[in-house]
Short mmCIF file of C-alpha atoms and ligand atoms in Angstrom, two decimals:
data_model
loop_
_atom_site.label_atom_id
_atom_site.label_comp_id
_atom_site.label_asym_id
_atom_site.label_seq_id
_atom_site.Cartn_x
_atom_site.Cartn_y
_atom_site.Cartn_z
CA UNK A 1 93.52 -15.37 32.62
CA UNK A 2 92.67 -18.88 33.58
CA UNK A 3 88.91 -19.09 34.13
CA UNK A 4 88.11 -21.18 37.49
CA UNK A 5 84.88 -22.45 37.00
CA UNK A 6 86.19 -24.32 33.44
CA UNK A 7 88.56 -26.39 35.71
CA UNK A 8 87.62 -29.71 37.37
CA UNK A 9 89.46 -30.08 40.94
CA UNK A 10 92.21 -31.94 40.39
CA UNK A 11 93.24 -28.89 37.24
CA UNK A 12 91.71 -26.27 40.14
CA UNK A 13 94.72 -28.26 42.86
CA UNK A 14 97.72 -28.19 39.68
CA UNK A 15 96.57 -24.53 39.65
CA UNK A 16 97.24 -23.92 43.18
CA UNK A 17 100.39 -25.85 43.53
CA UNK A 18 101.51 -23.93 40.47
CA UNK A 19 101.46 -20.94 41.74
CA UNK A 20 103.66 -21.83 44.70
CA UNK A 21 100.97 -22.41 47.40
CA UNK A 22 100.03 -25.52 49.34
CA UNK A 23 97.47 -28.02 47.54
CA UNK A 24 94.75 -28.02 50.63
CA UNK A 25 94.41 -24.14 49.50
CA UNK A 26 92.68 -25.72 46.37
CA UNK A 27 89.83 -27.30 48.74
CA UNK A 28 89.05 -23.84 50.28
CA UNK A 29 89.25 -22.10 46.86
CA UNK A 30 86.91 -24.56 45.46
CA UNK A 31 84.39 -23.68 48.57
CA UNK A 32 84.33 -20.24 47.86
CA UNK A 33 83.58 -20.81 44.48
CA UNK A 34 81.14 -23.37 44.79
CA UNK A 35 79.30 -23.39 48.37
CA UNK A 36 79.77 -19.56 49.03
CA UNK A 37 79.78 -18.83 45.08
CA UNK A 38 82.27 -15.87 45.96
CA UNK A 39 81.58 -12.77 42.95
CA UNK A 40 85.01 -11.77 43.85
CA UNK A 41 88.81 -13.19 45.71
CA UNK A 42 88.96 -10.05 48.07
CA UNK A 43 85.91 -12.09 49.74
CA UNK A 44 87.50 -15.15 50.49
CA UNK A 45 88.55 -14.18 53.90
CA UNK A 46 90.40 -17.20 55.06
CA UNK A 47 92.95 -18.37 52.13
CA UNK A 48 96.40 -16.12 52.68
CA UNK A 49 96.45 -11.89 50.96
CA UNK A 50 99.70 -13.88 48.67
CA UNK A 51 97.30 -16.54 47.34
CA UNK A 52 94.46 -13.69 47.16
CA UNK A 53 97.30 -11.42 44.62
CA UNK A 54 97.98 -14.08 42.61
CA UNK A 55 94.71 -15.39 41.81
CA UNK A 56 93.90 -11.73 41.07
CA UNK A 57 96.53 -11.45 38.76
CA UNK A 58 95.99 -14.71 37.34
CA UNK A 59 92.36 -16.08 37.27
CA UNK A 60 89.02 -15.40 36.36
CA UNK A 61 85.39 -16.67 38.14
CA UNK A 62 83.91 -16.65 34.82
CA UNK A 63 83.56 -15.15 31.52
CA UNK A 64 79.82 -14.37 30.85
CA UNK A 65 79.87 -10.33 30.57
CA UNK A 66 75.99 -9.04 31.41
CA UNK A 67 74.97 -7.22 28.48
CA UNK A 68 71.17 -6.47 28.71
CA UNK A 69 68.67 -7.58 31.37
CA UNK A 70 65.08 -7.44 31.59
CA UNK A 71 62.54 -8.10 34.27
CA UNK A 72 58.64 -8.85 33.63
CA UNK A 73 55.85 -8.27 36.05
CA UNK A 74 55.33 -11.69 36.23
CA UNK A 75 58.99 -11.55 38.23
CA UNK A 76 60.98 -13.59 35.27
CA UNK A 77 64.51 -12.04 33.99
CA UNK A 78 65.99 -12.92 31.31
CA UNK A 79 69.97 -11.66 30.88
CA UNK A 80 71.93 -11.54 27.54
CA UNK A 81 75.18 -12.44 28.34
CA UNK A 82 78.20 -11.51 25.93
CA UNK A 83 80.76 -14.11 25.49
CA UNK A 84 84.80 -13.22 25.59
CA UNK A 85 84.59 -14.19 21.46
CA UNK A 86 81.62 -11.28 21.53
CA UNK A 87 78.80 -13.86 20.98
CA UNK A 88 75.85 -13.00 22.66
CA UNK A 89 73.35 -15.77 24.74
CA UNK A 90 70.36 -15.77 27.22
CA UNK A 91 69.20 -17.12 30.43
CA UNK A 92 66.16 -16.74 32.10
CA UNK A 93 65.01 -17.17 35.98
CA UNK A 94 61.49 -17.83 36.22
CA UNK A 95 60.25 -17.72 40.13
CA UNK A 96 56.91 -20.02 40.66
CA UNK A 97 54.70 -19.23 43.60
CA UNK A 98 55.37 -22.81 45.29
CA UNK A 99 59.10 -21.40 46.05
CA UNK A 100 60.73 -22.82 42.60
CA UNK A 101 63.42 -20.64 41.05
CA UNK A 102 63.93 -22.17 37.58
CA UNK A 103 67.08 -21.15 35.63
CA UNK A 104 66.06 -21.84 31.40
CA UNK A 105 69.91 -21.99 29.98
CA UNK A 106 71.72 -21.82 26.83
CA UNK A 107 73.84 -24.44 25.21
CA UNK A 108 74.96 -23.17 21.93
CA UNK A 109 75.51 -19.70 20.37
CA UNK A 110 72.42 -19.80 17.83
CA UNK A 111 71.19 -22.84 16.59
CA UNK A 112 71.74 -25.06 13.33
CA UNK A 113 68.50 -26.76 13.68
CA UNK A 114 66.46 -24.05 11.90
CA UNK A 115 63.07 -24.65 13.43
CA UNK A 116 60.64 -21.94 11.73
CA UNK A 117 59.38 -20.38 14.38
CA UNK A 118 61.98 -19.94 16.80
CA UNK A 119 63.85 -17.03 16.87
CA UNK A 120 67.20 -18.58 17.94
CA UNK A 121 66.54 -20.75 15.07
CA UNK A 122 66.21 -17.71 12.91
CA UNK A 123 69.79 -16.87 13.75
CA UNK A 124 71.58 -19.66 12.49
CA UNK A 125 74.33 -21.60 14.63
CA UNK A 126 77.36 -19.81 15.37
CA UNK A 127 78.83 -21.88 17.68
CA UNK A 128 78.87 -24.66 20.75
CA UNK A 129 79.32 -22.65 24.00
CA UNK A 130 82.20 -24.93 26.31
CA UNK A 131 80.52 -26.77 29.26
CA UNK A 132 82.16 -24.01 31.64
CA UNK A 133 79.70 -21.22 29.43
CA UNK A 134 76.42 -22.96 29.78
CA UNK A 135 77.55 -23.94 33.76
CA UNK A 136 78.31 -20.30 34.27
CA UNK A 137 74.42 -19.49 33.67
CA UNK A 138 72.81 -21.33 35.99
CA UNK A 139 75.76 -20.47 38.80
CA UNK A 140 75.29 -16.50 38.24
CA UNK A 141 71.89 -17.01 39.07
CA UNK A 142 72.18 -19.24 42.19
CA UNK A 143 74.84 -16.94 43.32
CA UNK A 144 72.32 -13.79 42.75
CA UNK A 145 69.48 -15.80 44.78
CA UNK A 146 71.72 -16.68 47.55
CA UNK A 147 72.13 -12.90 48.35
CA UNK A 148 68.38 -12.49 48.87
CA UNK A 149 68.07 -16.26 51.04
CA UNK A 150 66.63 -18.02 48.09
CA UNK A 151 67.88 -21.23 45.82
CA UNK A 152 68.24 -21.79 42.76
CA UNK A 153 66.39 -25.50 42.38
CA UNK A 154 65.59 -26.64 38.93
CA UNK A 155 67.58 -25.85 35.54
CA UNK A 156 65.88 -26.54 32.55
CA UNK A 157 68.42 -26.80 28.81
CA UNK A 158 65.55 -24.58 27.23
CA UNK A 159 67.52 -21.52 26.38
CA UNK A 160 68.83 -21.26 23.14
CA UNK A 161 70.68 -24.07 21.20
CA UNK A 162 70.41 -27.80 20.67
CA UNK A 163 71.86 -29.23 23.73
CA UNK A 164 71.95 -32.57 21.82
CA UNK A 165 74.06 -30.75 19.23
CA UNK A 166 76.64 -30.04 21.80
CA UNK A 167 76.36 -33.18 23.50
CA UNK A 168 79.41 -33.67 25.60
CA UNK A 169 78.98 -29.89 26.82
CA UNK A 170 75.80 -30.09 27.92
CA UNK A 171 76.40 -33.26 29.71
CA UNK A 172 79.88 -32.40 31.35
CA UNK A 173 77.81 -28.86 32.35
CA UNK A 174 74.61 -31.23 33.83
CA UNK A 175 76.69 -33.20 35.79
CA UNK A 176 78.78 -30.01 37.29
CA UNK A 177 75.03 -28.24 37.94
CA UNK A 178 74.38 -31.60 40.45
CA UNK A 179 78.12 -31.72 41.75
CA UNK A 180 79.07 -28.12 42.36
CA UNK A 181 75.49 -26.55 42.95
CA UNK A 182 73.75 -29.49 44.51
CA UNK A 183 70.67 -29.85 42.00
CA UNK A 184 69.04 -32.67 42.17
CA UNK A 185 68.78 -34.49 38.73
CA UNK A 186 65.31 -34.64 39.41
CA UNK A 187 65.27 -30.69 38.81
CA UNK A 188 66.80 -30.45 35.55
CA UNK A 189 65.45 -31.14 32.30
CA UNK A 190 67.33 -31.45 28.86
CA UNK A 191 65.24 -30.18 25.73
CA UNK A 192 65.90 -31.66 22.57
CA UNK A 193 64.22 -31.16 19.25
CA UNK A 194 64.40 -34.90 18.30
CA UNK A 195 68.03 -36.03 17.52
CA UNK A 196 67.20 -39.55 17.72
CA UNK A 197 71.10 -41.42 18.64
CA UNK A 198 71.19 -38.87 21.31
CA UNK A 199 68.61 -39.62 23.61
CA UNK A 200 69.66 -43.29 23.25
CA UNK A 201 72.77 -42.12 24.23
CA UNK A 202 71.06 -40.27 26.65
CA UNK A 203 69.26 -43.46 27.96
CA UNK A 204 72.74 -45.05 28.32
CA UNK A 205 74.24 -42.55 30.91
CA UNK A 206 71.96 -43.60 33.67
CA UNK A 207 70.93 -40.27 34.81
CA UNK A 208 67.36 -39.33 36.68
CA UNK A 209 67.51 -36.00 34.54
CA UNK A 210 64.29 -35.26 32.86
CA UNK A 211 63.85 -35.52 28.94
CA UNK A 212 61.64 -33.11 27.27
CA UNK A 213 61.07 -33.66 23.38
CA UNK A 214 59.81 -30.52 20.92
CA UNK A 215 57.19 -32.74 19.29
CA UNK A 216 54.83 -29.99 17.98
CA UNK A 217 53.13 -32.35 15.14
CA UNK A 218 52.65 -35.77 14.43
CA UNK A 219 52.85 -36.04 10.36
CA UNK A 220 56.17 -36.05 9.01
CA UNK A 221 55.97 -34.00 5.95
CA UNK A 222 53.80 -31.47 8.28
CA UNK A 223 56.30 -31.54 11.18
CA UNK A 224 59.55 -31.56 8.74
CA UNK A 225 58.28 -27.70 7.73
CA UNK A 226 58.33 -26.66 10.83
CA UNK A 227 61.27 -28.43 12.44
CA UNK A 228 63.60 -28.79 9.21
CA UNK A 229 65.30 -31.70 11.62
CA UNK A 230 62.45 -34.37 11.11
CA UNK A 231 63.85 -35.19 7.76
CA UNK A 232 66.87 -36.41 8.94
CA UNK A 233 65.24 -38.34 12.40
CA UNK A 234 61.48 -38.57 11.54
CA UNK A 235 58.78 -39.57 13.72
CA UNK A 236 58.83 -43.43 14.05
CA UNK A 237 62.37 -43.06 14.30
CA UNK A 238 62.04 -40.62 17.52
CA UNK A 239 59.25 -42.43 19.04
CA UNK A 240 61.61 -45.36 18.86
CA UNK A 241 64.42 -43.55 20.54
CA UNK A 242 61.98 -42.10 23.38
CA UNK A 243 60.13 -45.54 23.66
CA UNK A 244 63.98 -46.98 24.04
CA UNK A 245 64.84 -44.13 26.67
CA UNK A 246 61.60 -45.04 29.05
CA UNK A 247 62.23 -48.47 29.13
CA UNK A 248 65.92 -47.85 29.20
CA UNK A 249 65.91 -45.54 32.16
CA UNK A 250 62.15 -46.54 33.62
CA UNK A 251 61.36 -42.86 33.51
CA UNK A 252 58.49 -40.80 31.68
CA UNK A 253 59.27 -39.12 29.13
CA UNK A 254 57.79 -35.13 28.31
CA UNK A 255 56.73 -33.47 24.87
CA UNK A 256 56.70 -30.24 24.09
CA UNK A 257 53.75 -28.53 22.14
CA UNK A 258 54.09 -25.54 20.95
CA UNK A 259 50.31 -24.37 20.27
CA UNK A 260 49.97 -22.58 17.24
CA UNK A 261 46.44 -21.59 16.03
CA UNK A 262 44.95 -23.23 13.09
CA UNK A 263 48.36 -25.09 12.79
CA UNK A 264 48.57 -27.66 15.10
CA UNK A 265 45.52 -26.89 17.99
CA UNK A 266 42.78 -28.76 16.55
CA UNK A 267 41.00 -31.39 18.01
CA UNK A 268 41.38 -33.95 15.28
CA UNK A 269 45.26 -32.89 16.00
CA UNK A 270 45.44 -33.97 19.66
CA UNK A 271 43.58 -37.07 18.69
CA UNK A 272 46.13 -37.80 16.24
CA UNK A 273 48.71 -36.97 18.96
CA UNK A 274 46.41 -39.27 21.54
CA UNK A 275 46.77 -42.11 19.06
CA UNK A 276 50.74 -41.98 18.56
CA UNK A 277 51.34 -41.54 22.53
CA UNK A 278 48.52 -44.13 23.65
CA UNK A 279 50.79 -46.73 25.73
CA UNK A 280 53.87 -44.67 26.15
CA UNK A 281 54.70 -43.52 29.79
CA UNK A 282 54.74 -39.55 28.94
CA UNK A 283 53.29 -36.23 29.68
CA UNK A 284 52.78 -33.46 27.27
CA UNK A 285 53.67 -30.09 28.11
CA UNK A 286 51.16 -27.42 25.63
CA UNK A 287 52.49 -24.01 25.35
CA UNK A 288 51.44 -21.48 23.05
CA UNK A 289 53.30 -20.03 21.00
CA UNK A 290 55.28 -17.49 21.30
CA UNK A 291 55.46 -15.08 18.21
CA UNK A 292 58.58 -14.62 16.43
CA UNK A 293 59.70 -11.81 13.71
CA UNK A 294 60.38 -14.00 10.90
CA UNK A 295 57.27 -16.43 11.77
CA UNK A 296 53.49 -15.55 10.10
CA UNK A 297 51.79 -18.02 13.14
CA UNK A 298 50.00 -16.91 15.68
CA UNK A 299 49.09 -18.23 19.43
CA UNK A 300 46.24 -20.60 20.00
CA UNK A 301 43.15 -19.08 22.09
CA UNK A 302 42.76 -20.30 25.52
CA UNK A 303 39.48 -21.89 24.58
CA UNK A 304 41.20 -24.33 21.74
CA UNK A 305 43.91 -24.71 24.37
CA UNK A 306 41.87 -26.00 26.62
CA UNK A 307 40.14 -28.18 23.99
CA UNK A 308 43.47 -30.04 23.23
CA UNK A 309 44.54 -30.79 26.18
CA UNK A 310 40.92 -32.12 27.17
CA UNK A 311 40.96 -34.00 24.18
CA UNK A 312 44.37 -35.61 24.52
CA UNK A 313 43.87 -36.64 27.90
CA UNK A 314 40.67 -38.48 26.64
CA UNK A 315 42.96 -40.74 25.41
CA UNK A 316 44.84 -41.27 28.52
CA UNK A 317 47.60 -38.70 27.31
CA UNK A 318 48.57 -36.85 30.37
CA UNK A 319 48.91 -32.87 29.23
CA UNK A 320 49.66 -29.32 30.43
CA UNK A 321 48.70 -26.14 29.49
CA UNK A 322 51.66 -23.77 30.61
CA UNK A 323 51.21 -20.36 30.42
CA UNK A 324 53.92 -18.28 28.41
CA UNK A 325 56.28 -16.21 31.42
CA UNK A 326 57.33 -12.99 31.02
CA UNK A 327 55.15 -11.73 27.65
CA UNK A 328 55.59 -8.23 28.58
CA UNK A 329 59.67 -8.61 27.56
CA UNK A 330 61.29 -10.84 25.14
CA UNK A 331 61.40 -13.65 26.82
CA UNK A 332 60.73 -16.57 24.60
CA UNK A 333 64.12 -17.90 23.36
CA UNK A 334 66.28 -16.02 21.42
CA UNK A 335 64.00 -12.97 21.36
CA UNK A 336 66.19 -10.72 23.91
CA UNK A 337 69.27 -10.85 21.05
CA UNK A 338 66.62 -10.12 18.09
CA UNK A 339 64.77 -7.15 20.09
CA UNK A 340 68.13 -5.22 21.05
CA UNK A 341 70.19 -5.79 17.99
CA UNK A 342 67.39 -6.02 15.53
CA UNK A 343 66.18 -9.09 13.04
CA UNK A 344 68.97 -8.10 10.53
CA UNK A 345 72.16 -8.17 12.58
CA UNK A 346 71.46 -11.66 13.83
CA UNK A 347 71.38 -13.37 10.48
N1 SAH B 1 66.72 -26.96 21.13
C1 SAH B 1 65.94 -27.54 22.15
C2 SAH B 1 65.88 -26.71 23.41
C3 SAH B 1 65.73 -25.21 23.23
S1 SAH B 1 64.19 -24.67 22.60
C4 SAH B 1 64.56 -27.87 21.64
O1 SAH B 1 64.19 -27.42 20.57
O2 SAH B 1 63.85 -28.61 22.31
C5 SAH B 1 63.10 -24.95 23.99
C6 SAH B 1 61.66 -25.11 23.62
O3 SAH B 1 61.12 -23.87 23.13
C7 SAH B 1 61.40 -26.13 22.52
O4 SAH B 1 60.31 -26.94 22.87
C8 SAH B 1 61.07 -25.26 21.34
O5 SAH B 1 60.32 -25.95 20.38
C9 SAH B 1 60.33 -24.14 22.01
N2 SAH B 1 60.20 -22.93 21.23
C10 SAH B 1 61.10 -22.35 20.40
N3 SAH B 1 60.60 -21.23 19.87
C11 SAH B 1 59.36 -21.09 20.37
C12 SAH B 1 58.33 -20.12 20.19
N4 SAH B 1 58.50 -19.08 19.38
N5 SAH B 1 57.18 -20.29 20.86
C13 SAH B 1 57.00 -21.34 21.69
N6 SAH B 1 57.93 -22.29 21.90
C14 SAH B 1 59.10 -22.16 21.24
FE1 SF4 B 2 67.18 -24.88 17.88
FE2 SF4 B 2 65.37 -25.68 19.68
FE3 SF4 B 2 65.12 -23.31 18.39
FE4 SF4 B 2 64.76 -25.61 17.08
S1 SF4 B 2 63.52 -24.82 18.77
S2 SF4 B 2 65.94 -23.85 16.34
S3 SF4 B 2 66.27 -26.90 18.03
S4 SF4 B 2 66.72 -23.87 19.81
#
């Protein structure tokens, strides 16, 4: 079965022609699949009942197989998806009050980066998912949305995997998320955990996408033990790389901190964070964390919370405190997987 949504149009046209039908066919397939985001062939009502056989015989609209899905009270649902190899991955929708549906997407099977307290990092990497896979998330979503008059409008590469790990992927899947679903670039951000020649790279593609760094703490040796990857690309080596990709691309630049109490909350910590971010055009997203099985830290209290981020933006730091979504099911990354196949399978 040749899977649709994996082909660009001019493979979708071949595909046509191939099976003995004329080539403007291939412009109305591609509307179904893209502008009507058809779940199935018997509902494209206007291309001929031989084309209709054929491509039932023939061709998939995707591959992602819904394994588990889970809805909080706070409206987020997060899906495990199994992949045709049997891998498993998540996706969550968050809905926001202003009318924002945000789809948080995967871009690898597990994760090589081994950050401590993430439970995809946990795992360990089993593989890159193809830029079709991580595409397929964010479509099954708009497509579900459409039904009930509603849009999917921002995608966010926070799911789980290093979308900087599978680079051409994730960028071949960001650019099809603006072509084929109409996103504005503007509404999707790419997460990485620091790989430093990447977001150069990054900087180079002259994209308006949004950049979000997994900063966490400012000491090497400190941030190293939690996010093993800071040996390889330590600090003054990222802040070079996102200092490069703000003047490069004249955009802000956001970091991610994942508040962790007693760890990284502290006062004297955001000042330390103030001092290394004075100057830089960025934001700082704070976000406590999210407990994990393999992972003795704990949240930060609202109060200390609310003491960073007043501290940090005493130094002109721009910061956020975002509330964790959907705590009454595993939402935080990788935590769906762990919960329904337990810690020990997904070693
Ligand atoms: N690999 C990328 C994107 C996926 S992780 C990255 O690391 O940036 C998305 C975000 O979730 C990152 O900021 C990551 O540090 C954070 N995260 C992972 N596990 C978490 C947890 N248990 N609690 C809170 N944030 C977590
Ligand atoms: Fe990978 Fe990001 Fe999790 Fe680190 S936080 S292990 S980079 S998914």
């Amino acid at each position: 079965m040749v899977n649709l949504y994996a082909l660009s149009f001019e493979e979708l046209s071949e595909f046509v022609v191939g099976l003995g039908e004329r080539r403007f066919r291939a412009r109305q397939l591609w509307g179904w699949l893209y502008a009507r985001r058809s779940a199935n062939f018997e509902a494209m009502t206007d291309l001929p009942r031989s084309l209709i056989l054929k491509l039932a015989e023939t061709a998939a609209l995707g591959e992602l197989k819904l394994a588990a899905r889970q809805i909080s009270r706070d409206g987020t649902e997060k899906r495990l998806y199994r992949l045709s190899d049997g891998q498993l991955i998540e996706s969550v929708l968050m809905p926001y009050a202003d009318g924002r549906r945000t789809a948080c997407i995967s871009s690898q099977a597990g994760c090589a980066m081994g950050c401590v307290f993430c439970a995809t990092g946990q795992m360990g990497y089993a593989r890159n998912l193809s830029a079709a896979e991580i595409f397929e998330q964010a479509l099954l979503f708009a497509r579900d949305l459409a039904a009930n008059g509603e849009r999917l409008s921002n995608v966010v590469f926070m799911g789980m995997g290093e979308p900087f790990h599978n680079y051409d992927a994730s960028l071949d899947a960001l650019r099809q998320l603006m072509s084929r679903l109409g996103i504005g670039a503007r509404h999707i951000t790419v997460s990485t955990v620091g790989l430093a020649p990447q977001i150069r790279r990054f900087a180079d593609e002259g994209l308006q996408v949004k950049l979000a760094v997994s900063l966490h703490k400012v000491d090497d040796a400190e941030r190293s033990a939690l996010l093993p990857v800071n040996r390889r690309w330590p600090i003054a080596e990222l802040m070079d790389a996102c200092r490069y990709y703000v003047e490069k691309t004249d955009r802000r630049i956001s970091f991610e901190w994942a508040a962790i109490a007693g760890e990284n909350d502290m006062v004297e910590e955001a000042q330390r964070l103030g001092r290394l971010l004075t100057g830089l055009r960025c934001h700082v997203n704070v976000i406590p964390l999210n407990p994990t099985g393999a992972y003795a830290g704990t949240p930060s209290a609202r109060a200390n919370l609310e003491r960073f981020v007043a501290a940090l933006c005493q130094y002109g730091v721009p910061a956020t405190l975002r509330l964790r979504r959907g705590i009454d099911i595993d939402a935080g990354c990788g935590q769906l997987k762990t919960a329904l196949i337990g810690p020990e399978q997904v070693r």
